[in-house]
mmCIF file of N, CA, C and O in Angstrom:
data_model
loop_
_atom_site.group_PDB
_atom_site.id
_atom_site.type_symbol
_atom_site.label_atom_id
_atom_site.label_comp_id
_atom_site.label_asym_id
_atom_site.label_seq_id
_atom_site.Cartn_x
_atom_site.Cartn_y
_atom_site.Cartn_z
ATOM 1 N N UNK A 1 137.411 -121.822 11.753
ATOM 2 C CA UNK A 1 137.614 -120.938 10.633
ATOM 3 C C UNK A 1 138.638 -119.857 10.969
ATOM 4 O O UNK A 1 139.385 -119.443 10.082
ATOM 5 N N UNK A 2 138.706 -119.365 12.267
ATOM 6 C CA UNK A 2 139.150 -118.356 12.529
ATOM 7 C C UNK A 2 140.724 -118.575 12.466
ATOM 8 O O UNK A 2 141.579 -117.773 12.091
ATOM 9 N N UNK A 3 140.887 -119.977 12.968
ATOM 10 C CA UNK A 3 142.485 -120.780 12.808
ATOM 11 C C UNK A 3 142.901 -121.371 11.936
ATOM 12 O O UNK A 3 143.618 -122.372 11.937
ATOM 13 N N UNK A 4 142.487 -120.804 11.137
ATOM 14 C CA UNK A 4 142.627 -121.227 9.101
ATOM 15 C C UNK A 4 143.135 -120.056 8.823
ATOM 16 O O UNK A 4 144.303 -119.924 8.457
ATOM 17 N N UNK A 5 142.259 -119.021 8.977
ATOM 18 C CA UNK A 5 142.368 -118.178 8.561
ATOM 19 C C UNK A 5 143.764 -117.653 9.102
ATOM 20 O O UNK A 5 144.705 -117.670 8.309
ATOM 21 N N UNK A 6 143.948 -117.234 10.263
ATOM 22 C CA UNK A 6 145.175 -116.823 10.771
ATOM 23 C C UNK A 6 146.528 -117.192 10.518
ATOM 24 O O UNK A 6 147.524 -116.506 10.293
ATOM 25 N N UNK A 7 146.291 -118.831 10.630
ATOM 26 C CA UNK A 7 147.370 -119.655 9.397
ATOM 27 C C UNK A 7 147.847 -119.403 8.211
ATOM 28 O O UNK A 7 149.014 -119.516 7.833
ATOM 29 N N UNK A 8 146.539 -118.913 7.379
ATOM 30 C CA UNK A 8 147.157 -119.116 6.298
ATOM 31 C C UNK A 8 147.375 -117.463 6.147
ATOM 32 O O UNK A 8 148.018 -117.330 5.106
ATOM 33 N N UNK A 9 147.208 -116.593 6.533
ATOM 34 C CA UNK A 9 147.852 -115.546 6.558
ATOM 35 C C UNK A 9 149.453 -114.988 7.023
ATOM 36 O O UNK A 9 150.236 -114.161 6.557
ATOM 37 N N UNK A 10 149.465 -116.083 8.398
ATOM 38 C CA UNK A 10 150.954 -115.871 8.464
ATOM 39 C C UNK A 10 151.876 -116.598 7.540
ATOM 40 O O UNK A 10 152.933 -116.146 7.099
ATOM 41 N N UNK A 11 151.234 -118.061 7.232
ATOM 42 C CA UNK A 11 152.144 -118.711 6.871
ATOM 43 C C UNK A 11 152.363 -119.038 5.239
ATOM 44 O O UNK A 11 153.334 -119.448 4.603
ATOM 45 N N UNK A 12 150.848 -118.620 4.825
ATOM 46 C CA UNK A 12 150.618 -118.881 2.914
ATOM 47 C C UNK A 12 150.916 -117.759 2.566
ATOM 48 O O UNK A 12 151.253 -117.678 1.385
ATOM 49 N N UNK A 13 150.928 -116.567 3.314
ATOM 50 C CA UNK A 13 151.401 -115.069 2.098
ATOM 51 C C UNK A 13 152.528 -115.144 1.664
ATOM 52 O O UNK A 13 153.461 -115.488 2.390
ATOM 53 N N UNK A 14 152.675 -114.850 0.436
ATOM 54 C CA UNK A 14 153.932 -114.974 -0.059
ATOM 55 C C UNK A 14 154.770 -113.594 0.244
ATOM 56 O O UNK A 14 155.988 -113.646 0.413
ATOM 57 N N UNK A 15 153.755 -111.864 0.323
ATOM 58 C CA UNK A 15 154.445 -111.412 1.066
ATOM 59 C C UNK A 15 153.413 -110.654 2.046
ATOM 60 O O UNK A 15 152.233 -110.327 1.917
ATOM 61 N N UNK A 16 154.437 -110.503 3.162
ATOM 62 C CA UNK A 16 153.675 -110.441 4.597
ATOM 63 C C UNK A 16 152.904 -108.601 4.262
ATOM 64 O O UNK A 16 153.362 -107.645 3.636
ATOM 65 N N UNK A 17 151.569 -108.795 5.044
ATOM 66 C CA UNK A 17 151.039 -107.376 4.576
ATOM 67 C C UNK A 17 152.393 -106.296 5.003
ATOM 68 O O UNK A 17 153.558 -106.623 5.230
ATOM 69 N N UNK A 18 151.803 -104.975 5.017
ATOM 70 C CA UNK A 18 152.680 -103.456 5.067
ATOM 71 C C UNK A 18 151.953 -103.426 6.238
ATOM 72 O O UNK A 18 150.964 -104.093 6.542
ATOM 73 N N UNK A 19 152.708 -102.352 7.035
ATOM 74 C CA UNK A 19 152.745 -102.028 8.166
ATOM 75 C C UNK A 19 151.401 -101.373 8.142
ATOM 76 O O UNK A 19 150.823 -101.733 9.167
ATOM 77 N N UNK A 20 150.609 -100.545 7.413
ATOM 78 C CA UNK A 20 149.674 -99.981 7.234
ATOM 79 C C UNK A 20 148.239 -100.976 7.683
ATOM 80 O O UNK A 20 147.229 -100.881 8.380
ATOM 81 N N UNK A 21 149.035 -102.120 6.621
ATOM 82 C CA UNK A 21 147.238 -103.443 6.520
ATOM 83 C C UNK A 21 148.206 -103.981 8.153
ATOM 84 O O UNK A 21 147.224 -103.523 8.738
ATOM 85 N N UNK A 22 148.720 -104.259 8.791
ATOM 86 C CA UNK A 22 149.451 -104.812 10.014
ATOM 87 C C UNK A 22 148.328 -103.839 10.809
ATOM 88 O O UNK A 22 147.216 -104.241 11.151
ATOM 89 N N UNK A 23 148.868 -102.417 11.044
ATOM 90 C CA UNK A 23 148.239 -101.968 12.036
ATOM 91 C C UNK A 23 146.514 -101.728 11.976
ATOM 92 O O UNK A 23 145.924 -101.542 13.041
ATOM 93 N N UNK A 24 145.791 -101.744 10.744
ATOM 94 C CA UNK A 24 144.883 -102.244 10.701
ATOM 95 C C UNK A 24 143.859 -102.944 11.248
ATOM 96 O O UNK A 24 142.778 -102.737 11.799
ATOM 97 N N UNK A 25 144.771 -104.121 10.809
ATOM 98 C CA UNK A 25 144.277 -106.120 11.365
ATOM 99 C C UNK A 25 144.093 -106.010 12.576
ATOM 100 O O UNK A 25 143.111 -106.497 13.137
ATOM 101 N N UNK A 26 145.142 -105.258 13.255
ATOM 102 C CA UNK A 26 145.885 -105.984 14.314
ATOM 103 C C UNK A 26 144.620 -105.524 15.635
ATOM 104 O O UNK A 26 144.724 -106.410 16.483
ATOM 105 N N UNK A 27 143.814 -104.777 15.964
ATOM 106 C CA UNK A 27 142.465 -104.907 16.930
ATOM 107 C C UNK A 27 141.586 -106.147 16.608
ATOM 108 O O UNK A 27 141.110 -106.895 17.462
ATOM 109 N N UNK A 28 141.388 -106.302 14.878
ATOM 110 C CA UNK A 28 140.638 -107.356 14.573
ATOM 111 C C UNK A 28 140.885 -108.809 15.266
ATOM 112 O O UNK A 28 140.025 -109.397 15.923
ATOM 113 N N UNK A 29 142.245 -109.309 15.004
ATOM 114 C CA UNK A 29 142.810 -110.239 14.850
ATOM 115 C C UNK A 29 143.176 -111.053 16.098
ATOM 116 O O UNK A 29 144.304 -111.462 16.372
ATOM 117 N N UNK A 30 141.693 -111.286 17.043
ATOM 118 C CA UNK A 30 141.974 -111.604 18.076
ATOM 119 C C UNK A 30 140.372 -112.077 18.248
ATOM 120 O O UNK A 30 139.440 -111.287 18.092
ATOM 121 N N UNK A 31 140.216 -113.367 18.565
ATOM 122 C CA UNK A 31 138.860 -113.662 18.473
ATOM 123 C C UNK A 31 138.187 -113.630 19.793
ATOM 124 O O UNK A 31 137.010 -113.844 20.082
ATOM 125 N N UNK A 32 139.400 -113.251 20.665
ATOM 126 C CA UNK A 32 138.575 -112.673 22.308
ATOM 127 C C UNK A 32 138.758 -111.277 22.375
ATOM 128 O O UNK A 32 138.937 -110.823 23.505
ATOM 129 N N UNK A 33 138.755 -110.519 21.462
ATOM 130 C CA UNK A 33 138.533 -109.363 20.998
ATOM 131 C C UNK A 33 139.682 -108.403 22.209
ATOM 132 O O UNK A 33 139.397 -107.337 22.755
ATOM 133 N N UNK A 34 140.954 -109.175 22.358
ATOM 134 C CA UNK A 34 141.882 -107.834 22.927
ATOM 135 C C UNK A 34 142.794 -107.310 21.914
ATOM 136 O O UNK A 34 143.168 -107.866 20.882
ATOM 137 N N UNK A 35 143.103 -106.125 22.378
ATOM 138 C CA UNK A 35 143.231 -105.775 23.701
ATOM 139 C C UNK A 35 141.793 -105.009 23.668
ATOM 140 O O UNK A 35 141.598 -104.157 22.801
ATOM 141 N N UNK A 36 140.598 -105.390 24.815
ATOM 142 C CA UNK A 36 139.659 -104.444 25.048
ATOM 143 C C UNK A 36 139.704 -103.148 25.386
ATOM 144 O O UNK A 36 140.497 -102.686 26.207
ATOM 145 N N UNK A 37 138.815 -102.476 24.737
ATOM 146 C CA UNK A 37 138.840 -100.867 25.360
ATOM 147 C C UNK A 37 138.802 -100.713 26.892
ATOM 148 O O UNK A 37 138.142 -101.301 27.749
ATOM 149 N N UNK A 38 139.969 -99.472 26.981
ATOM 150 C CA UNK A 38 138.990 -99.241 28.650
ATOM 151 C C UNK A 38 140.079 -100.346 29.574
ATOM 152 O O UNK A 38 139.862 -100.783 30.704
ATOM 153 N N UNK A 39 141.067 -100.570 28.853
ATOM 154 C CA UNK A 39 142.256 -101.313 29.654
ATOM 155 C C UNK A 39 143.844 -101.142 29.282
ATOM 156 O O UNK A 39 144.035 -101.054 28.069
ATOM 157 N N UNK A 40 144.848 -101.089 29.982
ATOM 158 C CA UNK A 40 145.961 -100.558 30.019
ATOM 159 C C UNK A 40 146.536 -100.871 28.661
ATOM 160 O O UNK A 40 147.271 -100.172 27.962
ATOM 161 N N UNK A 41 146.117 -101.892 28.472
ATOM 162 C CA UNK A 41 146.910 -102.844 26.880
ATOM 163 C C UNK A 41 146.264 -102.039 25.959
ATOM 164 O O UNK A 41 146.957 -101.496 25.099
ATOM 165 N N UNK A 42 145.028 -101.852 25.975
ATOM 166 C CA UNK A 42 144.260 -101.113 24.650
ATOM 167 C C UNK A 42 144.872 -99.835 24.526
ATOM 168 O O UNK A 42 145.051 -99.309 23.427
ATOM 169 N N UNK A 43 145.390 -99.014 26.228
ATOM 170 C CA UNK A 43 145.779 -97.517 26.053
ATOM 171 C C UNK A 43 147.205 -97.670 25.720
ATOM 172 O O UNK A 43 147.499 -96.540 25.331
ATOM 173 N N UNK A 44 148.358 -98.459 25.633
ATOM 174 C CA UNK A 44 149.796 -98.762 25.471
ATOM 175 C C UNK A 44 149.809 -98.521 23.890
ATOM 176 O O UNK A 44 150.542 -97.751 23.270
ATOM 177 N N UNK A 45 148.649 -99.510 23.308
ATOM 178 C CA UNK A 45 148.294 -99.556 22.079
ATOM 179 C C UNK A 45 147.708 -98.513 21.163
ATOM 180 O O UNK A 45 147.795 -98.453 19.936
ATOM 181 N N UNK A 46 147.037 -97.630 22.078
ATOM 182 C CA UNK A 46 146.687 -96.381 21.688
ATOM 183 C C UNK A 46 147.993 -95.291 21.615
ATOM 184 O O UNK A 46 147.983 -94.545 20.636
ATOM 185 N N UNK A 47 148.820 -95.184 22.327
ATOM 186 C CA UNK A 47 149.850 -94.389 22.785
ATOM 187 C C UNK A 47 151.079 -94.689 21.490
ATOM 188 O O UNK A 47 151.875 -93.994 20.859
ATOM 189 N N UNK A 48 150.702 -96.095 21.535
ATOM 190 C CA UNK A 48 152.020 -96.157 19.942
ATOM 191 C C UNK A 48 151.829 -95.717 18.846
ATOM 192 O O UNK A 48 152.529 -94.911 18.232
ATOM 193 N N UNK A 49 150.483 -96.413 18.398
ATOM 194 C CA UNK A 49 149.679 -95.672 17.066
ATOM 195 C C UNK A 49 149.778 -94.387 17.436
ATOM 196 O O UNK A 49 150.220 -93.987 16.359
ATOM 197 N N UNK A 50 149.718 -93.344 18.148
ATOM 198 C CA UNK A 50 149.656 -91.917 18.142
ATOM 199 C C UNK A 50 150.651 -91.566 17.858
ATOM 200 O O UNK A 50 150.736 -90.977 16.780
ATOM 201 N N UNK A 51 152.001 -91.773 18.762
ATOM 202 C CA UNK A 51 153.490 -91.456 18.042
ATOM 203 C C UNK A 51 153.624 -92.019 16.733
ATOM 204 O O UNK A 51 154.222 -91.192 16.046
ATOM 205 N N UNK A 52 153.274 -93.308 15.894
ATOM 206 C CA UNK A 52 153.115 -93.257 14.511
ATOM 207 C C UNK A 52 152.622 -92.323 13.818
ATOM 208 O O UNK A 52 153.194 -91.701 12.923
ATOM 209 N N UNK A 53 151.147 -92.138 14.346
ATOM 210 C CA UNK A 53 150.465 -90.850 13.559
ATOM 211 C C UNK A 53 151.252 -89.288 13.550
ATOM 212 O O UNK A 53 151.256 -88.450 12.647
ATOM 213 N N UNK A 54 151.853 -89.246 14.791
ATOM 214 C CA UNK A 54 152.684 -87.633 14.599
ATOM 215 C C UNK A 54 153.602 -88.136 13.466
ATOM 216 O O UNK A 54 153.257 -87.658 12.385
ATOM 217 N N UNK A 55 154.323 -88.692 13.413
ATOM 218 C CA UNK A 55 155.599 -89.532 12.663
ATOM 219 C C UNK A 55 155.034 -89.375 11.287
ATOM 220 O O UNK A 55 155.683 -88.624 10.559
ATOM 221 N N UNK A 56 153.909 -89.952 10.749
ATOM 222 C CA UNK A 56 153.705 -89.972 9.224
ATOM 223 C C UNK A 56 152.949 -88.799 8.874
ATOM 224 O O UNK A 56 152.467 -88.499 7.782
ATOM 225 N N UNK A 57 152.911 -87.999 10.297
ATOM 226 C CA UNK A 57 152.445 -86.588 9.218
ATOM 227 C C UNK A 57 153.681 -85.968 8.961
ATOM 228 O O UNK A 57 154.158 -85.683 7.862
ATOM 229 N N UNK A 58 154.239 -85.753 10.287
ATOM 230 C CA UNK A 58 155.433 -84.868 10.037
ATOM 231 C C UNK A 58 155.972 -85.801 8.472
ATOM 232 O O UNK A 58 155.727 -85.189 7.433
ATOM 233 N N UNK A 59 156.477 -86.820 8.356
ATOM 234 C CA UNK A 59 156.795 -86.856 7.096
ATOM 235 C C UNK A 59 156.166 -86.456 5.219
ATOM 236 O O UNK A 59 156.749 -86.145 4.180
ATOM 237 N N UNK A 60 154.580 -86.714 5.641
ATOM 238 C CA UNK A 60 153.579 -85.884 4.788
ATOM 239 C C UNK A 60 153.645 -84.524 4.553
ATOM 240 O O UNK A 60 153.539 -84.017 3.437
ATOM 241 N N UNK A 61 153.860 -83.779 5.842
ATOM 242 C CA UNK A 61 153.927 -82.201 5.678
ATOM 243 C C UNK A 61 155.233 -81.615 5.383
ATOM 244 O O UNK A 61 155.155 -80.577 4.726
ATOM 245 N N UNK A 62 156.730 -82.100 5.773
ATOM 246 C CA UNK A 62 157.661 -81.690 5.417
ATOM 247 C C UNK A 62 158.569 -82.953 4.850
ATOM 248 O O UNK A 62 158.199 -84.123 4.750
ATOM 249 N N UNK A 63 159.802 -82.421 4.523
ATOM 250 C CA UNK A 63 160.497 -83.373 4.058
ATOM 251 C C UNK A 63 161.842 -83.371 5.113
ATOM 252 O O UNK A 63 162.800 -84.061 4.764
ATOM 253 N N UNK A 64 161.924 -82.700 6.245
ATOM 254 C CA UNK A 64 162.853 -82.572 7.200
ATOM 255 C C UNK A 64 162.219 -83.134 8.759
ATOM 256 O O UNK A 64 161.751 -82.344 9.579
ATOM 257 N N UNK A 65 162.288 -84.432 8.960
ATOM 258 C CA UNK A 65 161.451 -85.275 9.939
ATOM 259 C C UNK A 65 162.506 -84.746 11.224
ATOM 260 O O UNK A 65 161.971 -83.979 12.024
ATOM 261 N N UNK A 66 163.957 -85.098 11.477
ATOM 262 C CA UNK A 66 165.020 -84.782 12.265
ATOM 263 C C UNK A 66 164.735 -85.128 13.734
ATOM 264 O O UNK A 66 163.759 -85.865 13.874
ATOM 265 N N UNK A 67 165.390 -84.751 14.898
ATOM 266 C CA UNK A 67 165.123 -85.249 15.911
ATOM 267 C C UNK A 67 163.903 -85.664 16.299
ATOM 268 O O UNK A 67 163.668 -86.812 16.675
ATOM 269 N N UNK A 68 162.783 -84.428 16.200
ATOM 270 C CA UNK A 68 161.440 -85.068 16.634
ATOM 271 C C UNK A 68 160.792 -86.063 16.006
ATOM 272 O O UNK A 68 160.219 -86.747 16.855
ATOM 273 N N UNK A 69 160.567 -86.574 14.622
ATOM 274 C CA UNK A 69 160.408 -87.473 13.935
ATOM 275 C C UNK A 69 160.713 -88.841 14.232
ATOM 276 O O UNK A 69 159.995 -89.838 14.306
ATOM 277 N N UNK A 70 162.299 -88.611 14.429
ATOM 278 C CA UNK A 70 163.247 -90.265 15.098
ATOM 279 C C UNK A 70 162.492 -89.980 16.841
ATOM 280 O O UNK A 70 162.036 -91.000 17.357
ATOM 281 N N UNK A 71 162.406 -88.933 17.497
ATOM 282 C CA UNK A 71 161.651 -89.700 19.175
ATOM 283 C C UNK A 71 160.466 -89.909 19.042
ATOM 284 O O UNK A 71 159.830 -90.335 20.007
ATOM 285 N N UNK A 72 159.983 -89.724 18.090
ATOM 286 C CA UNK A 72 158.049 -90.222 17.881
ATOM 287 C C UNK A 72 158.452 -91.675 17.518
ATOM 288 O O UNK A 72 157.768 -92.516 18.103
ATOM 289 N N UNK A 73 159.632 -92.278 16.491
ATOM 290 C CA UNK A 73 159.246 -93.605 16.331
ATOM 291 C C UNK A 73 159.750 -94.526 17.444
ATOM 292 O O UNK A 73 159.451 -95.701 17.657
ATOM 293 N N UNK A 74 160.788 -93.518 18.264
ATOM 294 C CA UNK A 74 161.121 -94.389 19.257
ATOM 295 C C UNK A 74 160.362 -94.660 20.514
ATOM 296 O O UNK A 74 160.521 -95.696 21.160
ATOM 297 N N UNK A 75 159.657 -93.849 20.798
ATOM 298 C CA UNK A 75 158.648 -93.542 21.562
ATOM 299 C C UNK A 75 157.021 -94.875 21.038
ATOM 300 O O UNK A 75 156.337 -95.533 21.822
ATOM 301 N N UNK A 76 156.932 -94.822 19.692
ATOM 302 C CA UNK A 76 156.358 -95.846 19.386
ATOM 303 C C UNK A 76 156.857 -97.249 19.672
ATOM 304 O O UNK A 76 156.300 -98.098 20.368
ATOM 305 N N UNK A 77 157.724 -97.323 19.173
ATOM 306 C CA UNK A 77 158.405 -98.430 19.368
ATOM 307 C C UNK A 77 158.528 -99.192 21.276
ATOM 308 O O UNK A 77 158.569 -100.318 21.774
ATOM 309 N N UNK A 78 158.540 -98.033 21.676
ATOM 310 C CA UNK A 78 158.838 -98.507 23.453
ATOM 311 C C UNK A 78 157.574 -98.609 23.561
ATOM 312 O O UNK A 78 157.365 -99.794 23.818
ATOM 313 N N UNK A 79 156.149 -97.793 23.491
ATOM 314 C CA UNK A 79 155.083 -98.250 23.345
ATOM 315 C C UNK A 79 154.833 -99.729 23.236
ATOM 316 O O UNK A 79 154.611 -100.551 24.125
ATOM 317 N N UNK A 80 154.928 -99.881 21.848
ATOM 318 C CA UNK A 80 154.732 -100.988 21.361
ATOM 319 C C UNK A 80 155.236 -102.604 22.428
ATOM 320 O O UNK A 80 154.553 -103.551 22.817
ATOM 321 N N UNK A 81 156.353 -102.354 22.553
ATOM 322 C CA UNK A 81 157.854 -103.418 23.153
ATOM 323 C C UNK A 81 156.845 -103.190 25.050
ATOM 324 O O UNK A 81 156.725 -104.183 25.769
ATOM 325 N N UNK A 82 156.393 -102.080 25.411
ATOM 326 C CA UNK A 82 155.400 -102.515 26.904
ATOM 327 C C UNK A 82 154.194 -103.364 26.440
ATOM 328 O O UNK A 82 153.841 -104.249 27.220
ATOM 329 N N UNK A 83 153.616 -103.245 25.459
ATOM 330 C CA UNK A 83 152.354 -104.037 24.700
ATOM 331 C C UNK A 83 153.120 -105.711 25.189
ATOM 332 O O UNK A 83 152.876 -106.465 26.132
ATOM 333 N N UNK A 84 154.045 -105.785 24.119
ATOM 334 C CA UNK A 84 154.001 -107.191 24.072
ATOM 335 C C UNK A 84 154.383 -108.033 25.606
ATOM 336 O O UNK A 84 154.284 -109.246 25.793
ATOM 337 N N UNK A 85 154.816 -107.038 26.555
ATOM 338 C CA UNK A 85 155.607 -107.173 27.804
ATOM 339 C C UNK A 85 154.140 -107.441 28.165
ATOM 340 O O UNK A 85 153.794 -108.585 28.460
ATOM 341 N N UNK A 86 153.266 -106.426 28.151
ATOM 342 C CA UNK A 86 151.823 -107.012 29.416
ATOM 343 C C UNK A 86 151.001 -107.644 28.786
ATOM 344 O O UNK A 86 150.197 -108.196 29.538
ATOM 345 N N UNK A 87 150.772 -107.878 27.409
ATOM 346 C CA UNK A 87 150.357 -108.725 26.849
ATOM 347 C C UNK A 87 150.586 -110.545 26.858
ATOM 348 O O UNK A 87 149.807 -111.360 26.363
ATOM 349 N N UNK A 88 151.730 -110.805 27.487
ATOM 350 C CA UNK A 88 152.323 -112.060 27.192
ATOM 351 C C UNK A 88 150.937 -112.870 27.714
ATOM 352 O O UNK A 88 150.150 -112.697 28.646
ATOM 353 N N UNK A 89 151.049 -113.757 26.715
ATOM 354 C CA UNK A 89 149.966 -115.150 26.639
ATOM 355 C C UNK A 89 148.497 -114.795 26.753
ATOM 356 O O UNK A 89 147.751 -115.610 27.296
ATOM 357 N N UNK A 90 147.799 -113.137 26.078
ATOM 358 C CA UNK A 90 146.828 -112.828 25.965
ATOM 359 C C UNK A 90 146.398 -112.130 24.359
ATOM 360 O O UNK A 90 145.283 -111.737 24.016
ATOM 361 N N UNK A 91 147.790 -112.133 23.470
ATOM 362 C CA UNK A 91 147.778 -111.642 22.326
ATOM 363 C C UNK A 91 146.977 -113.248 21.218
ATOM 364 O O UNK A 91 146.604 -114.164 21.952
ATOM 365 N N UNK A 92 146.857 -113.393 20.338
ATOM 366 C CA UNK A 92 146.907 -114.383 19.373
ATOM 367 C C UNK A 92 147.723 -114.110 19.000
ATOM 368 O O UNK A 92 148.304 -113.026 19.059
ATOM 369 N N UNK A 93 148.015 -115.186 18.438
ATOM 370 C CA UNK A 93 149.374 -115.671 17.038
ATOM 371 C C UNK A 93 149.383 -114.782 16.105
ATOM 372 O O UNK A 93 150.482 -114.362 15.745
ATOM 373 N N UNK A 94 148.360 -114.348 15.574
ATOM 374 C CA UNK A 94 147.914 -113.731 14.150
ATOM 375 C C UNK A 94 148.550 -112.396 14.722
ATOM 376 O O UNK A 94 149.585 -112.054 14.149
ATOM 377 N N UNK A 95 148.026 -111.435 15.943
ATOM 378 C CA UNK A 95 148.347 -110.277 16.444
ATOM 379 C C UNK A 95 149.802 -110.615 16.817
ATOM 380 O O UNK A 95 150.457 -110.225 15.850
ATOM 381 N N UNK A 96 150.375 -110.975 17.438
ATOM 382 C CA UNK A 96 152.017 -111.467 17.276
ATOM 383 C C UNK A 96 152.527 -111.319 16.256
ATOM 384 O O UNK A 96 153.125 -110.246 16.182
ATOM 385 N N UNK A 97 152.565 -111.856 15.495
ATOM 386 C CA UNK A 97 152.483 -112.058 14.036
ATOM 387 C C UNK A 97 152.735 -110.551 13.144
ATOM 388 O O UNK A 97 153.522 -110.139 12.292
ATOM 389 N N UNK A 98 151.836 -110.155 13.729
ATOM 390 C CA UNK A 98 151.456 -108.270 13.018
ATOM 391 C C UNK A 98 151.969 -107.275 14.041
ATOM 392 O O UNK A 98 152.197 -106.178 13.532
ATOM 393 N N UNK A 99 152.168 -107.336 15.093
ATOM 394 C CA UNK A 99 152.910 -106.375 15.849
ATOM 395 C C UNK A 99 154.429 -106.946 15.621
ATOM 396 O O UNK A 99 155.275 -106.084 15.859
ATOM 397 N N UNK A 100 155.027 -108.377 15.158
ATOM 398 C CA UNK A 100 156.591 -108.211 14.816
ATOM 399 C C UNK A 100 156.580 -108.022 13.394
ATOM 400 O O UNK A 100 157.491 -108.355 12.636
ATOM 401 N N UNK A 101 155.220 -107.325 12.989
ATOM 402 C CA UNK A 101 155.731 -106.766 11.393
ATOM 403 C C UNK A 101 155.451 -105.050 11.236
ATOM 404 O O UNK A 101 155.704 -104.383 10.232
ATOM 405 N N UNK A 102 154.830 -104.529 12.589
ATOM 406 C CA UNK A 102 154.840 -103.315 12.749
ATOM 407 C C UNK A 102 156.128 -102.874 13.453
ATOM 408 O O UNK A 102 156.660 -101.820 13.105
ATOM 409 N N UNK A 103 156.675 -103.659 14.466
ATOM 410 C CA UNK A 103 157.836 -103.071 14.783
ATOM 411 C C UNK A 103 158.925 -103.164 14.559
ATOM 412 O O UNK A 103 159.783 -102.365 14.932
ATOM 413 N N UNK A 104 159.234 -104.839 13.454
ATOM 414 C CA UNK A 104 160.080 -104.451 12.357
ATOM 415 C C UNK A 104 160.053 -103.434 11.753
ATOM 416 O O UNK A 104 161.026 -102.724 12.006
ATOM 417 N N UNK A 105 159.204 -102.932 10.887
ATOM 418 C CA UNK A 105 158.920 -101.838 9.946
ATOM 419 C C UNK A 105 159.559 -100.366 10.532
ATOM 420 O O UNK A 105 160.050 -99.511 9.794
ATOM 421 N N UNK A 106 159.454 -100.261 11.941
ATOM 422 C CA UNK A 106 159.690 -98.535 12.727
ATOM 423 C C UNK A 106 161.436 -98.549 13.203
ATOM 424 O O UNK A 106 162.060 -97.500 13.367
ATOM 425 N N UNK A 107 162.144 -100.132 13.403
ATOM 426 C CA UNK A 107 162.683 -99.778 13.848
ATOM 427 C C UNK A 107 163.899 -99.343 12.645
ATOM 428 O O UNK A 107 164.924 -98.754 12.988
#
């Protein structure tokens, strides 16, 4: 079920979720439940989402994001790009899948 499901999410949506439902999924979407808490991949993963989170407030609270704004997403982004580096051949497809639609989206 679980490889139905993942299928037809990458491959039947007509359009791929938003970065929002992406970062979401993307703890779910792993049926050996990584990246586990309490390990370098889970904290890489923690460290990106946080520079996102400074990133979409500063854009919530002002309308002048400017240097610090652009090094929070880049800072996410390098986050992110060590994820998939120590992750190799421990992510699923589905989480693949949703982290090259979260870091499409930042860059």
């Amino acid at each position: 079920a679980y490889g139905t499901l993942s299928m037809q999410l990458q491959l039947e949506t007509t359009i791929p979720p938003g970065i929002e439902d992406a970062i979401s999924l993307f703890l779910y979407a792993s049926i050996d439940d990584y990246p586990q808490e309490n390990t370098r991949e889970y904290a890489t993963w923690n460290r990106g989402m946080e520079q996102l989170q400074f990133y979409a407030t500063m854009v919530r609270e002002t309308t002048a994001v400017g240097k610090v704004g652009r090094s929070n997403l880049i800072e996410a982004a390098k986050e992110l790009e060590l994820l998939q580096s120590q992750s190799a051949g421990k992510m699923s497809d589905l989480q693949r899948y949703l982290l090259k639609i979260i870091t499409g989206r930042i860059q």
